[in-house]
Amino acid sequence: MLDKIKELKAEIEATKLENKEELEAFRLRFISRKSVIGDLMGEIRNVEADKRKEVGQSLNVLKNLATGKFKEVAEALEKSNSNINEGQPDLTLPDIPNQLGTIHPISQTRDKIVSIFQKIGFNVADGPEVEDDWHNFTALNFPPNHPAREMQDTFFVEKNPDMLLRTHTSNVQIRMMETQKPPLRSIMPGRVFRNEAISARAHCIFHQIEGLYINENVSFQDLKNTLYYFAKEMFGPDTKIRLRPSYFPFTEPSAEMDIYWGLKTEADRKITKGTGWLEILGCGMVDPNVLANCGIDPERYTGFAFGMGIERITMLKHKIEDIRLFFENDTRFLRQFQTIS
Ligand code: PHE
């Protein structure tokens, strides 16, 4: 009988159990009441008395071996089954990339322009988008009914025609000058509104950055140097600029600044209208009337101001041909602007 037990032990150890069917066959052969081990248990009483203890112990070891193996495999099979059944994550699949958002190209350009001016001592100021006539027009030297008001198609608040959506960020100049004493040196980014037909070139909402410097002895030369510094920081150290005379009610003299873009490609010819030059911003010396409107003595102080469109500069820098793309929130467009270039 001990030989038989040895034989079965070897058999149990050699049996491979890889699925439910094999496991059930194993159970029937070694564990159930009518199994080979069960039969041997029944035969113990026929063993000679002096060997009975030894045989009994060996049989128990054999039985434990069989049930131990059965349990182990049953649990392992159960586990691998429940993995599939309960939809637990399949760790062999490639991971889902974590999609980070990107900073909007308009914000990137704004941040870049702001940081260029911060480096030379400009601080950042903010003002309201819903504004009154005084801050958007009158204090800026737009006479009542003057055609200059028509230059900027205005959205008025229906119930109160004195209130409007600001047409430029120049309203913040007035708010700064009314509440603070010179010297003033501020950069003022913000959203502006004009009642224009929406097209690839124009939108009824866009963004500007305004600059203002008021102090004693501020000259046109200071304006020019500041803008030249800005152009080189923004468009590269070899950038050329030119100032052309222009008109704004709140500056005198007024100018528009162009940068030299070049005429290398057909596209360059198109956007510069064959001249190679591109208009970037409006600027000028703050009109003495504006200083006086804000309680600043024009005999003592002078200053310069400038304003530029953020969309336009972003479109030039990235060769974007349709301004509407900035407002559509199409992530395929936005995702292309990972970093400031
Ligand atoms: N506010 C002017 C515009 O919107 C730009 C400008 C700002 C011009 C400051 C001169 C000085 O066109």
CSV table of C-alpha atoms and ligand atoms in Angstrom, one decimal:
chain,number,residue,atom,x,y,z
A,1,MET,CA,0.0,0.0,0.0
A,2,LEU,CA,2.9,2.4,0.7
A,3,ASP,CA,4.1,1.8,-2.8
A,4,LYS,CA,0.7,2.7,-4.2
A,5,ILE,CA,0.7,5.9,-2.1
A,6,LYS,CA,4.2,6.8,-3.5
A,7,GLU,CA,2.9,6.2,-7.0
A,8,LEU,CA,-0.1,8.4,-6.6
A,9,LYS,CA,2.1,11.1,-5.0
A,10,ALA,CA,4.2,11.2,-8.1
A,11,GLU,CA,1.1,11.2,-10.3
A,12,ILE,CA,-0.4,14.2,-8.4
A,13,GLU,CA,2.8,16.1,-8.6
A,14,ALA,CA,3.1,15.5,-12.3
A,15,THR,CA,-0.5,16.4,-13.2
A,16,LYS,CA,-0.8,19.7,-15.1
A,17,LEU,CA,-4.0,21.6,-14.4
A,18,GLU,CA,-4.7,24.4,-16.9
A,19,ASN,CA,-8.4,24.6,-17.2
A,20,LYS,CA,-11.7,23.8,-15.5
A,21,GLU,CA,-12.1,20.4,-17.2
A,22,GLU,CA,-8.7,19.2,-16.1
A,23,LEU,CA,-9.4,20.4,-12.6
A,24,GLU,CA,-12.7,18.5,-12.5
A,25,ALA,CA,-11.0,15.3,-13.7
A,26,PHE,CA,-8.4,15.8,-11.0
A,27,ARG,CA,-11.1,16.2,-8.4
A,28,LEU,CA,-12.9,13.1,-9.4
A,29,ARG,CA,-9.6,11.0,-9.5
A,30,PHE,CA,-8.1,12.2,-6.2
A,31,ILE,CA,-10.5,14.1,-4.0
A,32,SER,CA,-14.1,12.9,-4.3
A,33,ARG,CA,-15.4,10.2,-2.0
A,34,LYS,CA,-15.1,7.6,-4.8
A,35,SER,CA,-11.5,8.7,-5.7
A,36,VAL,CA,-8.4,6.6,-5.5
A,37,ILE,CA,-7.5,8.2,-2.3
A,38,GLY,CA,-11.0,7.6,-0.9
A,39,ASP,CA,-10.7,3.9,-1.8
A,40,LEU,CA,-7.3,3.7,0.0
A,41,MET,CA,-8.8,5.3,3.0
A,42,GLY,CA,-11.4,2.5,3.1
A,43,GLU,CA,-8.7,-0.1,2.9
A,44,ILE,CA,-6.8,1.1,6.0
A,45,ARG,CA,-8.6,-1.2,8.3
A,46,ASN,CA,-7.3,-4.2,6.3
A,47,VAL,CA,-3.7,-3.1,6.9
A,48,GLU,CA,-1.7,-5.0,9.5
A,49,ALA,CA,-2.0,-3.3,12.9
A,50,ASP,CA,1.7,-2.4,13.3
A,51,LYS,CA,1.8,-0.6,9.9
A,52,ARG,CA,-1.6,1.0,10.1
A,53,LYS,CA,-0.3,4.2,11.7
A,54,GLU,CA,2.4,4.8,9.1
A,55,VAL,CA,0.0,4.1,6.2
A,56,GLY,CA,-2.6,6.3,7.7
A,57,GLN,CA,-0.2,9.2,8.1
A,58,SER,CA,1.2,8.8,4.5
A,59,LEU,CA,-2.4,8.7,3.2
A,60,ASN,CA,-3.2,11.9,5.0
A,61,VAL,CA,-0.2,13.6,3.5
A,62,LEU,CA,-1.3,12.4,0.1
A,63,LYS,CA,-4.8,13.7,0.6
A,64,ASN,CA,-3.5,17.1,1.7
A,65,LEU,CA,-1.3,17.3,-1.3
A,66,ALA,CA,-4.2,16.6,-3.6
A,67,THR,CA,-6.6,19.1,-1.9
A,68,GLY,CA,-3.9,21.7,-1.7
A,69,LYS,CA,-3.1,21.5,-5.3
A,70,PHE,CA,-6.8,21.5,-6.2
A,71,LYS,CA,-7.5,24.7,-4.2
A,72,GLU,CA,-4.5,26.6,-5.5
A,73,VAL,CA,-5.4,25.9,-9.1
A,74,ALA,CA,-9.1,26.6,-8.5
A,75,GLU,CA,-8.4,30.0,-7.1
A,76,ALA,CA,-6.0,30.9,-9.8
A,77,LEU,CA,-8.5,30.0,-12.5
A,78,GLU,CA,-11.2,31.9,-10.7
A,79,LYS,CA,-9.1,35.0,-10.6
A,80,SER,CA,-8.1,35.0,-14.3
A,81,ASN,CA,-11.8,34.4,-15.2
A,82,SER,CA,-13.0,37.3,-13.1
A,83,ASN,CA,-10.5,39.6,-14.8
A,84,ILE,CA,-12.3,39.1,-18.0
A,85,ASN,CA,-15.8,39.0,-16.6
A,86,GLU,CA,-15.6,42.1,-14.5
A,87,GLY,CA,-14.0,44.2,-17.2
A,88,GLN,CA,-10.9,45.0,-15.1
A,89,PRO,CA,-8.3,47.1,-16.9
A,90,ASP,CA,-6.2,45.2,-19.4
A,91,LEU,CA,-2.7,46.2,-18.3
A,92,THR,CA,-1.2,45.1,-21.6
A,93,LEU,CA,-3.0,47.8,-23.5
A,94,PRO,CA,-1.0,51.0,-24.4
A,95,ASP,CA,-2.0,53.9,-22.1
A,96,ILE,CA,-4.3,56.8,-23.0
A,97,PRO,CA,-2.1,59.9,-23.4
A,98,ASN,CA,-2.9,62.7,-21.0
A,99,GLN,CA,-4.1,65.6,-23.2
A,100,LEU,CA,-3.0,68.9,-21.8
A,101,GLY,CA,-4.6,72.1,-23.0
A,102,THR,CA,-2.6,74.8,-24.7
A,103,ILE,CA,-2.5,78.5,-24.1
A,104,HIS,CA,-4.6,80.3,-26.7
A,105,PRO,CA,-2.4,82.0,-29.4
A,106,ILE,CA,-3.9,85.4,-28.6
A,107,SER,CA,-3.0,84.9,-24.9
A,108,GLN,CA,0.5,83.8,-25.9
A,109,THR,CA,1.1,87.0,-28.1
A,110,ARG,CA,-0.4,89.2,-25.4
A,111,ASP,CA,1.9,87.7,-22.7
A,112,LYS,CA,4.9,88.1,-25.0
A,113,ILE,CA,4.1,91.8,-25.7
A,114,VAL,CA,3.4,92.5,-22.0
A,115,SER,CA,6.7,90.9,-21.0
A,116,ILE,CA,8.7,92.9,-23.6
A,117,PHE,CA,7.3,96.2,-22.1
A,118,GLN,CA,7.6,95.0,-18.5
A,119,LYS,CA,11.3,94.6,-19.0
A,120,ILE,CA,11.6,98.4,-19.6
A,121,GLY,CA,9.5,99.4,-16.6
A,122,PHE,CA,5.9,99.3,-17.8
A,123,ASN,CA,3.3,98.0,-15.4
A,124,VAL,CA,0.0,96.3,-16.5
A,125,ALA,CA,-3.3,98.0,-16.1
A,126,ASP,CA,-6.9,97.0,-16.8
A,127,GLY,CA,-10.2,98.7,-17.4
A,128,PRO,CA,-13.9,98.0,-18.1
A,129,GLU,CA,-15.2,96.6,-21.4
A,130,VAL,CA,-18.6,98.3,-20.9
A,131,GLU,CA,-17.7,101.9,-20.9
A,132,ASP,CA,-19.2,105.4,-20.9
A,133,ASP,CA,-19.0,107.9,-23.7
A,134,TRP,CA,-16.6,110.1,-21.7
A,135,HIS,CA,-13.8,107.5,-21.3
A,136,ASN,CA,-14.1,105.9,-24.8
A,137,PHE,CA,-14.6,109.1,-26.8
A,138,THR,CA,-15.1,112.6,-25.2
A,139,ALA,CA,-12.1,112.6,-22.8
A,140,LEU,CA,-10.0,111.3,-25.7
A,141,ASN,CA,-10.8,114.5,-27.6
A,142,PHE,CA,-13.5,113.2,-29.9
A,143,PRO,CA,-15.7,116.2,-30.3
A,144,PRO,CA,-19.5,115.5,-30.2
A,145,ASN,CA,-20.8,114.5,-33.6
A,146,HIS,CA,-17.3,114.6,-34.9
A,147,PRO,CA,-16.8,112.2,-37.9
A,148,ALA,CA,-13.9,110.6,-36.0
A,149,ARG,CA,-16.5,108.8,-33.9
A,150,GLU,CA,-17.7,107.1,-37.1
A,151,MET,CA,-14.2,105.7,-37.7
A,152,GLN,CA,-15.1,103.1,-35.0
A,153,ASP,CA,-18.5,101.4,-35.5
A,154,THR,CA,-19.7,101.3,-32.0
A,155,PHE,CA,-22.1,99.0,-30.1
A,156,PHE,CA,-24.3,101.1,-27.9
A,157,VAL,CA,-26.2,99.9,-24.9
A,158,GLU,CA,-29.8,100.1,-26.1
A,159,LYS,CA,-31.4,101.4,-22.9
A,160,ASN,CA,-28.6,103.9,-22.2
A,161,PRO,CA,-26.9,105.4,-25.3
A,162,ASP,CA,-24.2,107.0,-23.0
A,163,MET,CA,-22.9,103.4,-22.4
A,164,LEU,CA,-21.2,101.4,-25.0
A,165,LEU,CA,-18.8,98.5,-25.5
A,166,ARG,CA,-15.4,100.0,-25.7
A,167,THR,CA,-14.1,100.3,-29.3
A,168,HIS,CA,-10.4,100.5,-28.2
A,169,THR,CA,-8.3,100.1,-25.1
A,170,SER,CA,-7.6,103.8,-25.1
A,171,ASN,CA,-10.3,104.2,-22.4
A,172,VAL,CA,-7.9,102.7,-19.9
A,173,GLN,CA,-5.4,105.6,-20.7
A,174,ILE,CA,-8.1,108.0,-19.4
A,175,ARG,CA,-8.8,105.9,-16.3
A,176,MET,CA,-5.1,105.8,-15.5
A,177,MET,CA,-4.6,109.5,-16.0
A,178,GLU,CA,-7.7,110.5,-14.0
A,179,THR,CA,-6.7,108.4,-10.9
A,180,GLN,CA,-2.9,108.5,-10.8
A,181,LYS,CA,-0.3,111.2,-10.8
A,182,PRO,CA,2.6,111.1,-13.3
A,183,PRO,CA,5.0,109.6,-14.0
A,184,LEU,CA,2.7,106.9,-15.5
A,185,ARG,CA,4.1,104.0,-17.5
A,186,SER,CA,1.5,101.4,-18.3
A,187,ILE,CA,0.7,98.6,-20.7
A,188,MET,CA,-3.0,97.8,-21.0
A,189,PRO,CA,-4.2,94.7,-22.8
A,190,GLY,CA,-7.9,94.0,-23.3
A,191,ARG,CA,-10.8,93.0,-25.4
A,192,VAL,CA,-12.5,95.5,-27.7
A,193,PHE,CA,-15.7,95.6,-29.8
A,194,ARG,CA,-16.7,97.0,-33.1
A,195,ASN,CA,-19.9,96.7,-35.1
A,196,GLU,CA,-18.2,95.3,-38.2
A,197,ALA,CA,-19.3,92.6,-40.6
A,198,ILE,CA,-17.4,89.4,-39.7
A,199,SER,CA,-14.9,88.2,-42.4
A,200,ALA,CA,-11.5,86.6,-42.7
A,201,ARG,CA,-10.0,90.0,-42.0
A,202,ALA,CA,-12.3,91.6,-39.5
A,203,HIS,CA,-14.2,90.5,-36.4
A,204,CYS,CA,-16.6,92.3,-34.1
A,205,ILE,CA,-14.5,91.2,-31.1
A,206,PHE,CA,-10.8,91.5,-31.0
A,207,HIS,CA,-7.9,92.4,-28.7
A,208,GLN,CA,-5.7,95.4,-28.3
A,209,ILE,CA,-2.7,96.4,-26.2
A,210,GLU,CA,-2.4,100.0,-25.3
A,211,GLY,CA,0.7,101.7,-24.0
A,212,LEU,CA,1.0,105.0,-22.2
A,213,TYR,CA,4.0,107.0,-20.8
A,214,ILE,CA,3.5,110.3,-19.1
A,215,ASN,CA,6.3,112.3,-17.5
A,216,GLU,CA,8.2,115.5,-17.7
A,217,ASN,CA,10.1,115.9,-20.9
A,218,VAL,CA,8.8,112.9,-22.8
A,219,SER,CA,9.6,113.4,-26.5
A,220,PHE,CA,8.7,111.9,-29.8
A,221,GLN,CA,12.2,110.4,-29.8
A,222,ASP,CA,11.3,108.5,-26.7
A,223,LEU,CA,8.3,107.1,-28.4
A,224,LYS,CA,10.3,106.1,-31.4
A,225,ASN,CA,13.1,104.4,-29.3
A,226,THR,CA,10.5,102.5,-27.3
A,227,LEU,CA,8.7,101.2,-30.4
A,228,TYR,CA,12.0,100.3,-32.1
A,229,TYR,CA,13.0,98.3,-29.0
A,230,PHE,CA,9.6,96.6,-29.1
A,231,ALA,CA,9.8,95.7,-32.8
A,232,LYS,CA,13.2,94.1,-32.4
A,233,GLU,CA,12.2,92.1,-29.4
A,234,MET,CA,9.0,91.0,-31.1
A,235,PHE,CA,10.1,90.4,-34.7
A,236,GLY,CA,13.8,89.8,-34.4
A,237,PRO,CA,17.0,92.0,-34.0
A,238,ASP,CA,17.2,92.9,-37.7
A,239,THR,CA,13.7,94.4,-37.9
A,240,LYS,CA,13.4,97.7,-39.6
A,241,ILE,CA,10.6,100.2,-38.8
A,242,ARG,CA,9.2,103.3,-40.3
A,243,LEU,CA,6.7,105.9,-38.9
A,244,ARG,CA,4.1,107.4,-41.2
A,245,PRO,CA,2.1,110.5,-40.3
A,246,SER,CA,-1.5,109.6,-39.3
A,247,TYR,CA,-4.4,111.0,-37.4
A,248,PHE,CA,-6.0,110.1,-34.1
A,249,PRO,CA,-8.1,112.7,-32.1
A,250,PHE,CA,-6.2,111.9,-28.9
A,251,THR,CA,-2.6,112.2,-30.2
A,252,GLU,CA,-0.8,115.1,-31.9
A,253,PRO,CA,1.3,114.4,-33.8
A,254,SER,CA,0.1,110.9,-34.7
A,255,ALA,CA,1.8,108.2,-36.6
A,256,GLU,CA,1.4,104.6,-37.7
A,257,MET,CA,4.4,102.3,-37.4
A,258,ASP,CA,5.2,99.8,-40.1
A,259,ILE,CA,7.8,97.0,-40.0
A,260,TYR,CA,9.7,95.8,-43.0
A,261,TRP,CA,8.4,92.4,-43.8
A,262,GLY,CA,10.2,91.8,-47.1
A,263,LEU,CA,9.0,90.7,-50.6
A,264,LYS,CA,10.5,87.3,-50.8
A,265,THR,CA,7.4,85.3,-51.7
A,266,GLU,CA,4.1,85.8,-53.5
A,267,ALA,CA,2.4,85.8,-50.1
A,268,ASP,CA,4.7,88.6,-48.8
A,269,ARG,CA,3.7,90.6,-51.9
A,270,LYS,CA,0.0,90.0,-51.1
A,271,ILE,CA,0.0,91.0,-47.4
A,272,THR,CA,2.2,94.0,-47.9
A,273,LYS,CA,0.3,95.1,-51.0
A,274,GLY,CA,3.6,95.1,-53.0
A,275,THR,CA,5.4,97.5,-50.7
A,276,GLY,CA,7.2,95.1,-48.3
A,277,TRP,CA,6.0,97.2,-45.4
A,278,LEU,CA,3.3,96.1,-42.9
A,279,GLU,CA,1.4,98.4,-40.5
A,280,ILE,CA,1.7,97.2,-36.9
A,281,LEU,CA,0.3,99.9,-34.6
A,282,GLY,CA,-1.0,103.5,-34.1
A,283,CYS,CA,0.8,106.0,-31.9
A,284,GLY,CA,1.5,109.6,-31.1
A,285,MET,CA,2.2,112.2,-28.5
A,286,VAL,CA,-0.8,112.5,-26.1
A,287,ASP,CA,-2.8,115.6,-27.1
A,288,PRO,CA,-2.6,118.4,-24.5
A,289,ASN,CA,-6.4,118.5,-24.5
A,290,VAL,CA,-6.5,114.9,-23.3
A,291,LEU,CA,-4.0,115.6,-20.4
A,292,ALA,CA,-6.1,118.6,-19.4
A,293,ASN,CA,-9.3,116.5,-19.5
A,294,CYS,CA,-7.8,114.2,-17.0
A,295,GLY,CA,-6.5,116.9,-14.7
A,296,ILE,CA,-2.8,116.6,-15.7
A,297,ASP,CA,-1.0,119.9,-16.4
A,298,PRO,CA,-0.1,119.9,-20.1
A,299,GLU,CA,2.4,122.7,-19.5
A,300,ARG,CA,4.4,120.5,-17.2
A,301,TYR,CA,3.9,117.0,-18.6
A,302,THR,CA,4.0,115.4,-22.0
A,303,GLY,CA,3.6,111.8,-22.9
A,304,PHE,CA,3.2,109.2,-25.7
A,305,ALA,CA,0.6,106.5,-26.3
A,306,PHE,CA,0.4,103.6,-28.7
A,307,GLY,CA,-2.1,100.9,-29.5
A,308,MET,CA,-1.9,97.7,-31.5
A,309,GLY,CA,-4.2,94.8,-32.4
A,310,ILE,CA,-3.1,91.4,-31.0
A,311,GLU,CA,-4.9,89.3,-33.6
A,312,ARG,CA,-3.1,91.1,-36.4
A,313,ILE,CA,0.3,90.5,-34.9
A,314,THR,CA,-0.5,86.9,-34.1
A,315,MET,CA,-1.7,86.3,-37.7
A,316,LEU,CA,1.5,87.8,-39.1
A,317,LYS,CA,3.7,85.8,-36.8
A,318,HIS,CA,2.0,82.5,-37.5
A,319,LYS,CA,0.9,83.2,-41.1
A,320,ILE,CA,-2.8,82.7,-40.1
A,321,GLU,CA,-5.1,83.8,-42.8
A,322,ASP,CA,-8.5,83.9,-41.1
A,323,ILE,CA,-9.2,85.9,-37.9
A,324,ARG,CA,-12.3,83.8,-37.2
A,325,LEU,CA,-10.1,80.9,-36.3
A,326,PHE,CA,-9.3,82.6,-33.0
A,327,PHE,CA,-12.9,82.5,-31.8
A,328,GLU,CA,-14.0,79.1,-33.0
A,329,ASN,CA,-12.3,77.0,-30.2
A,330,ASP,CA,-11.4,74.3,-32.7
A,331,THR,CA,-8.9,72.3,-30.7
A,332,ARG,CA,-7.2,71.1,-34.0
A,333,PHE,CA,-6.3,74.7,-34.6
A,334,LEU,CA,-5.5,75.6,-31.0
A,335,ARG,CA,-3.3,72.6,-30.3
A,336,GLN,CA,-0.8,73.8,-32.9
A,337,PHE,CA,0.3,76.6,-30.6
A,338,GLN,CA,2.2,74.7,-28.0
A,339,THR,CA,4.8,77.4,-27.2
A,340,ILE,CA,5.5,81.0,-27.9
A,341,SER,CA,7.8,81.1,-31.0
B,1,PHE,N1,-6.9,103.5,-30.2
B,1,PHE,C1,-6.4,103.5,-31.5
B,1,PHE,C2,-7.1,102.5,-32.4
B,1,PHE,O1,-7.9,101.7,-31.9
B,1,PHE,C3,-4.9,103.1,-31.5
B,1,PHE,C4,-4.0,104.2,-30.8
B,1,PHE,C5,-3.8,104.1,-29.5
B,1,PHE,C6,-3.5,105.2,-31.5
B,1,PHE,C7,-3.0,105.0,-28.8
B,1,PHE,C8,-2.7,106.2,-30.9
B,1,PHE,C9,-2.4,106.0,-29.6
B,1,PHE,O2,-7.0,102.5,-33.6
